[in-house]
Amino acid sequence: MAQETILFEREGGIRRLTLNRPDKLNSFNVQMHEEVAAALRSVAGDKEARVLVITGAGRAFSAGQDLGGRTVKEGEAPPDLGKTLEAYYNPLIRRITALEMPVIAAVNGVAAGAGANIAMACDLVIAAKSAKFIQAFAKIGLVPDSGGTWHLPRLVGMARAMGLALTAEPLSAEQAEEWGLVWKAVEDDTLTETVNGLAEHFASQPTKGLALTKKAIRAAFDSPLSEHLDKERDYQRAAGKTEDYREGVQAFMEKRTPEFKGK
Ligand code: T3D
């Protein structure tokens, strides 16, 4: 499928998806949803992929839904936004969170509406200091979607989640780092270098163990400790059967750097 609204690059074990409608601040239309979905499906089925970076072209990460097609004339039936979520945004968040490798959001600029919440669904968010996170939904009468009402209170607590969602006030990248919404806020001119360094690091790491780690952490709020311990047992059992575990222990004993293959 020709890609007109995204860029998708493969380099060794690194996959990079760039939202690419800069004149519309990388807001999502149907075509972009379809292209992103195809790219994520290809990453999920790609045995060589060991890390995914999601970023935006131009001055924004993403401004969420393209509002261009959302005007409703007097007397016209409103669009069924539940359908859009069911068809596009919910599968998008499920695809990102289910990927069996670290997913890094490189937030290069404003992340608003679903754009902010797509970033939050990634495993690590690294933001340029000039970036802002805006739960823009309240400004147009909507509810934060794309997992926003799930991730926000878990990441920043109820009071801050409420404040951000109800006021739609922009949150600076530095404040977002302080609040635990992003992992790191870095100088704008070091974002690419920082993200590339981290992506290269993950591309040489024990991918299956990392995938099980993110799965365990994502499940942490779903069950009581006693049940969660059973999950950790199962994941550790699976990790213990990987080639990378064997190599990790072997390398430690031989006092050398391990050569992980992601297997
Ligand atoms: O509908 C459904 O399917 C339900 C799902 C909803 C999910 C959602 O994401 S709802 C929330 C949608 N997003 C927003 O409400 C954010 C709208 N955008 C903004 O508030 C502002 O653009 C920003 C705060 C993100 C950035 O402000 P600023 O001043 O830096 O830029 P700007 O001048 O507003 O925007 C620059 C251009 O991008 C401008 O176009 P122009 O005038 O140069 O031709 C603007 O119209 C366009 N743009 C920005 N955001 C969107 C957009 N065009 C379409 N849709 C957008 N979301």
Short mmCIF file of C-alpha atoms and ligand atoms in Angstrom, two decimals:
data_model
loop_
_atom_site.label_atom_id
_atom_site.label_comp_id
_atom_site.label_asym_id
_atom_site.label_seq_id
_atom_site.Cartn_x
_atom_site.Cartn_y
_atom_site.Cartn_z
CA MET A 1 0.00 0.00 0.00
CA ALA A 2 1.43 3.41 -0.97
CA GLN A 3 2.04 5.59 2.04
CA GLU A 4 0.95 9.18 1.72
CA THR A 5 0.25 10.13 5.32
CA ILE A 6 3.03 8.31 7.14
CA LEU A 7 6.67 7.45 6.66
CA PHE A 8 7.70 3.97 7.64
CA GLU A 9 11.37 3.02 7.85
CA ARG A 10 13.24 -0.18 8.69
CA GLU A 11 16.84 -0.08 9.82
CA GLY A 12 18.26 -3.24 11.39
CA GLY A 13 15.92 -4.07 14.28
CA ILE A 14 14.55 -0.52 14.46
CA ARG A 15 11.18 0.38 12.94
CA ARG A 16 10.26 4.06 12.71
CA LEU A 17 6.75 5.34 12.02
CA THR A 18 6.43 9.07 11.33
CA LEU A 19 2.97 10.63 11.22
CA ASN A 20 3.27 12.77 8.14
CA ARG A 21 0.53 15.34 7.60
CA PRO A 22 2.52 18.30 8.95
CA ASP A 23 0.22 20.99 7.47
CA LYS A 24 -2.63 19.48 9.56
CA LEU A 25 -0.37 18.94 12.58
CA ASN A 26 -0.42 15.20 11.83
CA SER A 27 -4.09 14.91 12.74
CA PHE A 28 -5.75 11.61 11.89
CA ASN A 29 -8.01 11.12 8.89
CA VAL A 30 -9.22 7.73 7.68
CA GLN A 31 -6.30 7.32 5.29
CA MET A 32 -3.77 7.94 8.04
CA HIS A 33 -5.56 5.51 10.33
CA GLU A 34 -5.42 2.85 7.63
CA GLU A 35 -1.76 3.46 6.85
CA VAL A 36 -0.79 3.46 10.53
CA ALA A 37 -2.79 0.24 11.09
CA ALA A 38 -1.03 -1.46 8.16
CA ALA A 39 2.38 -0.35 9.47
CA LEU A 40 1.63 -1.61 12.99
CA ARG A 41 0.37 -4.92 11.62
CA SER A 42 3.60 -5.29 9.66
CA VAL A 43 5.70 -4.54 12.77
CA ALA A 44 3.71 -7.09 14.79
CA GLY A 45 4.46 -9.77 12.20
CA ASP A 46 8.08 -8.76 11.61
CA LYS A 47 10.43 -11.22 13.28
CA GLU A 48 13.40 -8.87 12.84
CA ALA A 49 11.71 -5.89 14.52
CA ARG A 50 12.98 -5.21 18.05
CA VAL A 51 11.84 -1.65 18.77
CA LEU A 52 9.34 0.79 17.29
CA VAL A 53 9.67 4.58 17.36
CA ILE A 54 6.58 6.69 16.71
CA THR A 55 7.05 10.39 15.97
CA GLY A 56 5.58 13.25 13.97
CA ALA A 57 6.79 15.26 10.98
CA GLY A 58 7.13 19.03 11.29
CA ARG A 59 6.24 20.94 14.44
CA ALA A 60 3.67 18.56 15.95
CA PHE A 61 3.50 15.00 17.20
CA SER A 62 -0.22 14.84 16.43
CA ALA A 63 -3.28 17.04 16.96
CA GLY A 64 -5.59 14.01 17.27
CA GLN A 65 -8.65 13.66 15.08
CA ASP A 66 -8.73 15.74 11.89
CA LEU A 67 -11.64 18.03 12.67
CA GLY A 68 -11.91 19.07 9.02
CA GLY A 69 -14.59 16.52 8.29
CA ARG A 70 -16.45 16.85 11.56
CA THR A 71 -18.58 19.93 10.99
CA VAL A 72 -22.30 19.18 11.19
CA LYS A 73 -24.82 21.45 9.49
CA GLU A 74 -28.06 22.43 11.24
CA GLY A 75 -30.53 19.56 10.85
CA GLU A 76 -27.87 17.01 9.84
CA ALA A 77 -27.39 13.88 11.96
CA PRO A 78 -24.17 14.00 13.98
CA PRO A 79 -21.48 11.45 13.15
CA ASP A 80 -21.38 8.33 15.34
CA LEU A 81 -18.07 8.87 17.10
CA GLY A 82 -18.46 5.55 18.90
CA LYS A 83 -18.08 3.93 15.50
CA THR A 84 -14.86 5.85 14.79
CA LEU A 85 -13.41 4.78 18.10
CA GLU A 86 -14.45 1.19 17.53
CA ALA A 87 -13.10 1.16 13.97
CA TYR A 88 -9.90 3.15 14.39
CA TYR A 89 -8.72 4.61 17.70
CA ASN A 90 -9.38 1.59 19.93
CA PRO A 91 -7.65 -0.89 17.58
CA LEU A 92 -4.77 1.59 17.26
CA ILE A 93 -4.22 1.70 21.03
CA ARG A 94 -4.63 -2.08 21.30
CA ARG A 95 -2.07 -2.59 18.52
CA ILE A 96 0.50 -0.28 20.11
CA THR A 97 0.19 -1.73 23.60
CA ALA A 98 0.23 -5.34 22.38
CA LEU A 99 3.44 -5.02 20.33
CA GLU A 100 6.02 -7.48 21.66
CA MET A 101 8.84 -4.96 21.77
CA PRO A 102 9.45 -1.56 23.38
CA VAL A 103 7.53 1.27 21.70
CA ILE A 104 9.03 4.74 22.06
CA ALA A 105 7.00 7.90 21.45
CA ALA A 106 9.36 10.65 20.33
CA VAL A 107 7.14 13.65 20.99
CA ASN A 108 8.65 16.34 18.81
CA GLY A 109 5.97 18.98 19.34
CA VAL A 110 2.38 19.49 20.39
CA ALA A 111 0.42 16.32 21.19
CA ALA A 112 -3.28 17.14 21.46
CA GLY A 113 -6.46 15.10 21.80
CA ALA A 114 -5.97 11.53 20.68
CA GLY A 115 -2.40 12.56 19.74
CA ALA A 116 -1.54 13.03 23.43
CA ASN A 117 -3.16 9.74 24.34
CA ILE A 118 -1.45 7.78 21.59
CA ALA A 119 1.87 9.01 23.01
CA MET A 120 0.81 7.91 26.50
CA ALA A 121 -0.02 4.43 25.19
CA CYS A 122 3.61 3.96 24.13
CA ASP A 123 6.00 2.29 26.57
CA LEU A 124 8.45 5.16 26.84
CA VAL A 125 7.70 8.77 26.02
CA ILE A 126 10.60 11.09 25.29
CA ALA A 127 9.50 14.65 24.64
CA ALA A 128 11.26 17.70 23.28
CA LYS A 129 11.16 20.44 25.92
CA SER A 130 9.09 22.65 23.61
CA ALA A 131 6.39 19.96 23.27
CA LYS A 132 3.02 20.27 25.00
CA PHE A 133 0.39 17.73 25.94
CA ILE A 134 -3.21 18.89 25.63
CA GLN A 135 -6.34 16.94 26.52
CA ALA A 136 -8.11 19.12 23.95
CA PHE A 137 -11.38 17.16 24.10
CA ALA A 138 -13.12 19.42 26.64
CA LYS A 139 -12.76 22.35 24.23
CA ILE A 140 -15.01 20.64 21.71
CA GLY A 141 -17.38 18.89 24.10
CA LEU A 142 -15.79 15.44 23.91
CA VAL A 143 -14.43 12.89 26.34
CA PRO A 144 -10.71 12.00 26.35
CA ASP A 145 -10.41 8.82 24.30
CA SER A 146 -7.68 6.55 22.94
CA GLY A 147 -7.10 5.27 26.47
CA GLY A 148 -6.71 8.77 27.94
CA THR A 149 -9.08 8.28 30.87
CA TRP A 150 -7.32 4.97 31.63
CA HIS A 151 -3.69 6.06 31.34
CA LEU A 152 -3.94 9.57 32.79
CA PRO A 153 -5.03 8.74 36.36
CA ARG A 154 -2.58 5.81 36.46
CA LEU A 155 0.30 8.01 35.35
CA VAL A 156 -0.36 11.29 37.13
CA GLY A 157 -3.02 10.52 39.76
CA MET A 158 -6.68 11.46 39.95
CA ALA A 159 -6.34 15.17 40.80
CA ARG A 160 -3.99 15.94 37.93
CA ALA A 161 -5.89 13.71 35.51
CA MET A 162 -9.10 15.56 36.34
CA GLY A 163 -7.42 18.95 36.02
CA LEU A 164 -5.89 18.15 32.62
CA ALA A 165 -9.05 16.55 31.21
CA LEU A 166 -11.58 19.06 32.52
CA THR A 167 -9.63 22.25 31.75
CA ALA A 168 -7.79 21.14 28.56
CA GLU A 169 -4.87 23.26 29.79
CA PRO A 170 -1.61 22.52 27.99
CA LEU A 171 0.99 20.64 30.02
CA SER A 172 4.60 21.46 29.23
CA ALA A 173 7.02 18.61 28.55
CA GLU A 174 9.06 19.49 31.64
CA GLN A 175 5.97 19.44 33.86
CA ALA A 176 4.91 16.18 32.19
CA GLU A 177 8.28 14.70 33.13
CA GLU A 178 7.93 15.93 36.71
CA TRP A 179 4.43 14.43 36.93
CA GLY A 180 5.51 11.08 35.48
CA LEU A 181 3.53 11.35 32.27
CA VAL A 182 6.70 11.13 30.19
CA TRP A 183 9.96 9.40 30.90
CA LYS A 184 12.26 12.24 29.81
CA ALA A 185 11.98 15.77 28.52
CA VAL A 186 15.08 16.66 26.53
CA GLU A 187 16.42 19.74 24.75
CA ASP A 188 14.76 20.01 21.33
CA ASP A 189 18.01 19.65 19.44
CA THR A 190 18.88 16.41 21.28
CA LEU A 191 15.54 14.60 20.80
CA THR A 192 16.57 12.71 17.66
CA GLU A 193 19.94 11.73 19.08
CA THR A 194 18.43 10.62 22.41
CA VAL A 195 15.69 8.57 20.75
CA ASN A 196 18.05 7.03 18.19
CA GLY A 197 20.45 6.05 20.97
CA LEU A 198 17.68 4.41 22.94
CA ALA A 199 16.28 2.65 19.85
CA GLU A 200 19.74 1.29 19.02
CA HIS A 201 20.08 0.11 22.61
CA PHE A 202 16.76 -1.76 22.48
CA ALA A 203 17.61 -3.26 19.09
CA SER A 204 20.46 -5.11 20.81
CA GLN A 205 18.54 -6.21 23.91
CA PRO A 206 16.65 -9.40 24.85
CA THR A 207 13.43 -8.50 23.03
CA LYS A 208 11.32 -11.39 24.31
CA GLY A 209 12.21 -10.65 27.93
CA LEU A 210 11.42 -6.96 27.39
CA ALA A 211 8.10 -7.85 25.75
CA LEU A 212 7.15 -9.99 28.75
CA THR A 213 8.29 -7.21 31.11
CA LYS A 214 6.02 -4.64 29.47
CA LYS A 215 3.16 -7.14 29.49
CA ALA A 216 3.61 -7.71 33.23
CA ILE A 217 3.81 -4.01 34.03
CA ARG A 218 0.77 -3.24 31.87
CA ALA A 219 -1.19 -5.89 33.77
CA ALA A 220 -0.09 -4.57 37.17
CA PHE A 221 -3.28 -2.70 37.99
CA ASP A 222 -5.61 -5.43 36.80
CA SER A 223 -5.27 -8.00 39.58
CA PRO A 224 -4.36 -8.34 43.25
CA LEU A 225 -0.72 -9.11 44.11
CA SER A 226 -1.35 -12.77 44.72
CA GLU A 227 -2.75 -13.25 41.19
CA HIS A 228 -0.11 -11.02 39.69
CA LEU A 229 2.61 -13.19 41.19
CA ASP A 230 1.20 -16.07 39.16
CA LYS A 231 1.51 -13.95 36.02
CA GLU A 232 5.12 -13.08 36.87
CA ARG A 233 5.79 -16.79 37.34
CA ASP A 234 4.38 -17.59 33.90
CA TYR A 235 6.24 -14.77 32.19
CA GLN A 236 9.48 -15.68 33.93
CA ARG A 237 9.02 -19.28 32.86
CA ALA A 238 8.69 -18.12 29.25
CA ALA A 239 11.67 -15.72 29.56
CA GLY A 240 13.78 -18.51 31.03
CA LYS A 241 13.24 -20.55 27.86
CA THR A 242 14.61 -17.89 25.51
CA GLU A 243 17.99 -18.07 23.79
CA ASP A 244 18.72 -14.57 25.07
CA TYR A 245 18.41 -15.67 28.69
CA ARG A 246 20.90 -18.46 28.08
CA GLU A 247 23.24 -16.02 26.35
CA GLY A 248 22.83 -13.42 29.14
CA VAL A 249 23.86 -15.85 31.86
CA GLN A 250 26.65 -17.32 29.74
CA ALA A 251 28.03 -13.86 28.96
CA PHE A 252 27.88 -12.87 32.63
CA MET A 253 29.81 -15.96 33.67
CA GLU A 254 32.38 -15.36 30.93
CA LYS A 255 32.66 -11.66 31.86
CA ARG A 256 31.78 -10.47 28.34
CA THR A 257 29.04 -8.36 26.75
CA PRO A 258 26.06 -10.52 25.78
CA GLU A 259 25.07 -10.79 22.14
CA PHE A 260 21.30 -10.87 22.29
CA LYS A 261 19.42 -11.99 19.18
CA GLY A 262 15.88 -11.24 20.28
CA LYS A 263 15.11 -14.96 20.33
O1 T3D B 1 -14.01 12.46 15.80
C1 T3D B 1 -13.78 11.33 16.19
O2 T3D B 1 -13.58 10.40 15.40
C2 T3D B 1 -13.67 11.05 17.67
C3 T3D B 1 -12.26 11.02 18.09
C4 T3D B 1 -11.66 12.10 18.58
C5 T3D B 1 -10.23 12.11 18.93
C6 T3D B 1 -9.67 13.50 19.09
O3 T3D B 1 -8.48 13.64 18.96
S1 T3D B 1 -10.74 14.80 19.42
C7 T3D B 1 -9.62 16.17 19.59
C8 T3D B 1 -9.23 16.73 18.26
N1 T3D B 1 -8.13 17.65 18.33
C9 T3D B 1 -8.24 18.89 18.79
O4 T3D B 1 -9.28 19.34 19.24
C10 T3D B 1 -7.02 19.76 18.68
C11 T3D B 1 -7.24 20.85 17.65
N2 T3D B 1 -6.06 21.64 17.45
C12 T3D B 1 -5.66 22.57 18.33
O5 T3D B 1 -6.24 22.80 19.36
C13 T3D B 1 -4.47 23.38 17.93
O6 T3D B 1 -4.25 23.26 16.56
C14 T3D B 1 -3.18 22.94 18.66
C15 T3D B 1 -3.27 23.33 20.15
C16 T3D B 1 -2.94 21.43 18.52
C17 T3D B 1 -1.95 23.68 18.05
O7 T3D B 1 -2.23 25.06 18.03
P1 T3D B 1 -1.33 26.03 17.13
O8 T3D B 1 -1.79 27.42 17.43
O9 T3D B 1 0.10 25.71 17.36
O10 T3D B 1 -1.63 25.62 15.63
P2 T3D B 1 -2.94 25.95 14.75
O11 T3D B 1 -2.74 27.26 14.07
O12 T3D B 1 -4.15 25.81 15.58
O13 T3D B 1 -2.93 24.77 13.70
C18 T3D B 1 -2.05 24.78 12.56
C19 T3D B 1 -2.81 24.19 11.39
O14 T3D B 1 -3.15 22.84 11.68
C20 T3D B 1 -4.12 24.93 11.14
O15 T3D B 1 -4.37 24.87 9.74
P3 T3D B 1 -4.18 26.19 8.83
O16 T3D B 1 -5.02 27.27 9.41
O17 T3D B 1 -2.72 26.51 8.92
O18 T3D B 1 -4.62 25.74 7.48
C21 T3D B 1 -5.12 24.07 11.86
O19 T3D B 1 -6.41 24.21 11.36
C22 T3D B 1 -4.58 22.69 11.58
N3 T3D B 1 -5.01 21.75 12.62
C23 T3D B 1 -4.59 21.68 13.88
N4 T3D B 1 -5.24 20.72 14.53
C24 T3D B 1 -6.09 20.17 13.63
C25 T3D B 1 -5.95 20.82 12.41
N5 T3D B 1 -6.67 20.51 11.35
C26 T3D B 1 -7.59 19.52 11.49
N6 T3D B 1 -7.76 18.84 12.63
C27 T3D B 1 -7.04 19.14 13.72
N7 T3D B 1 -7.21 18.42 14.85
#
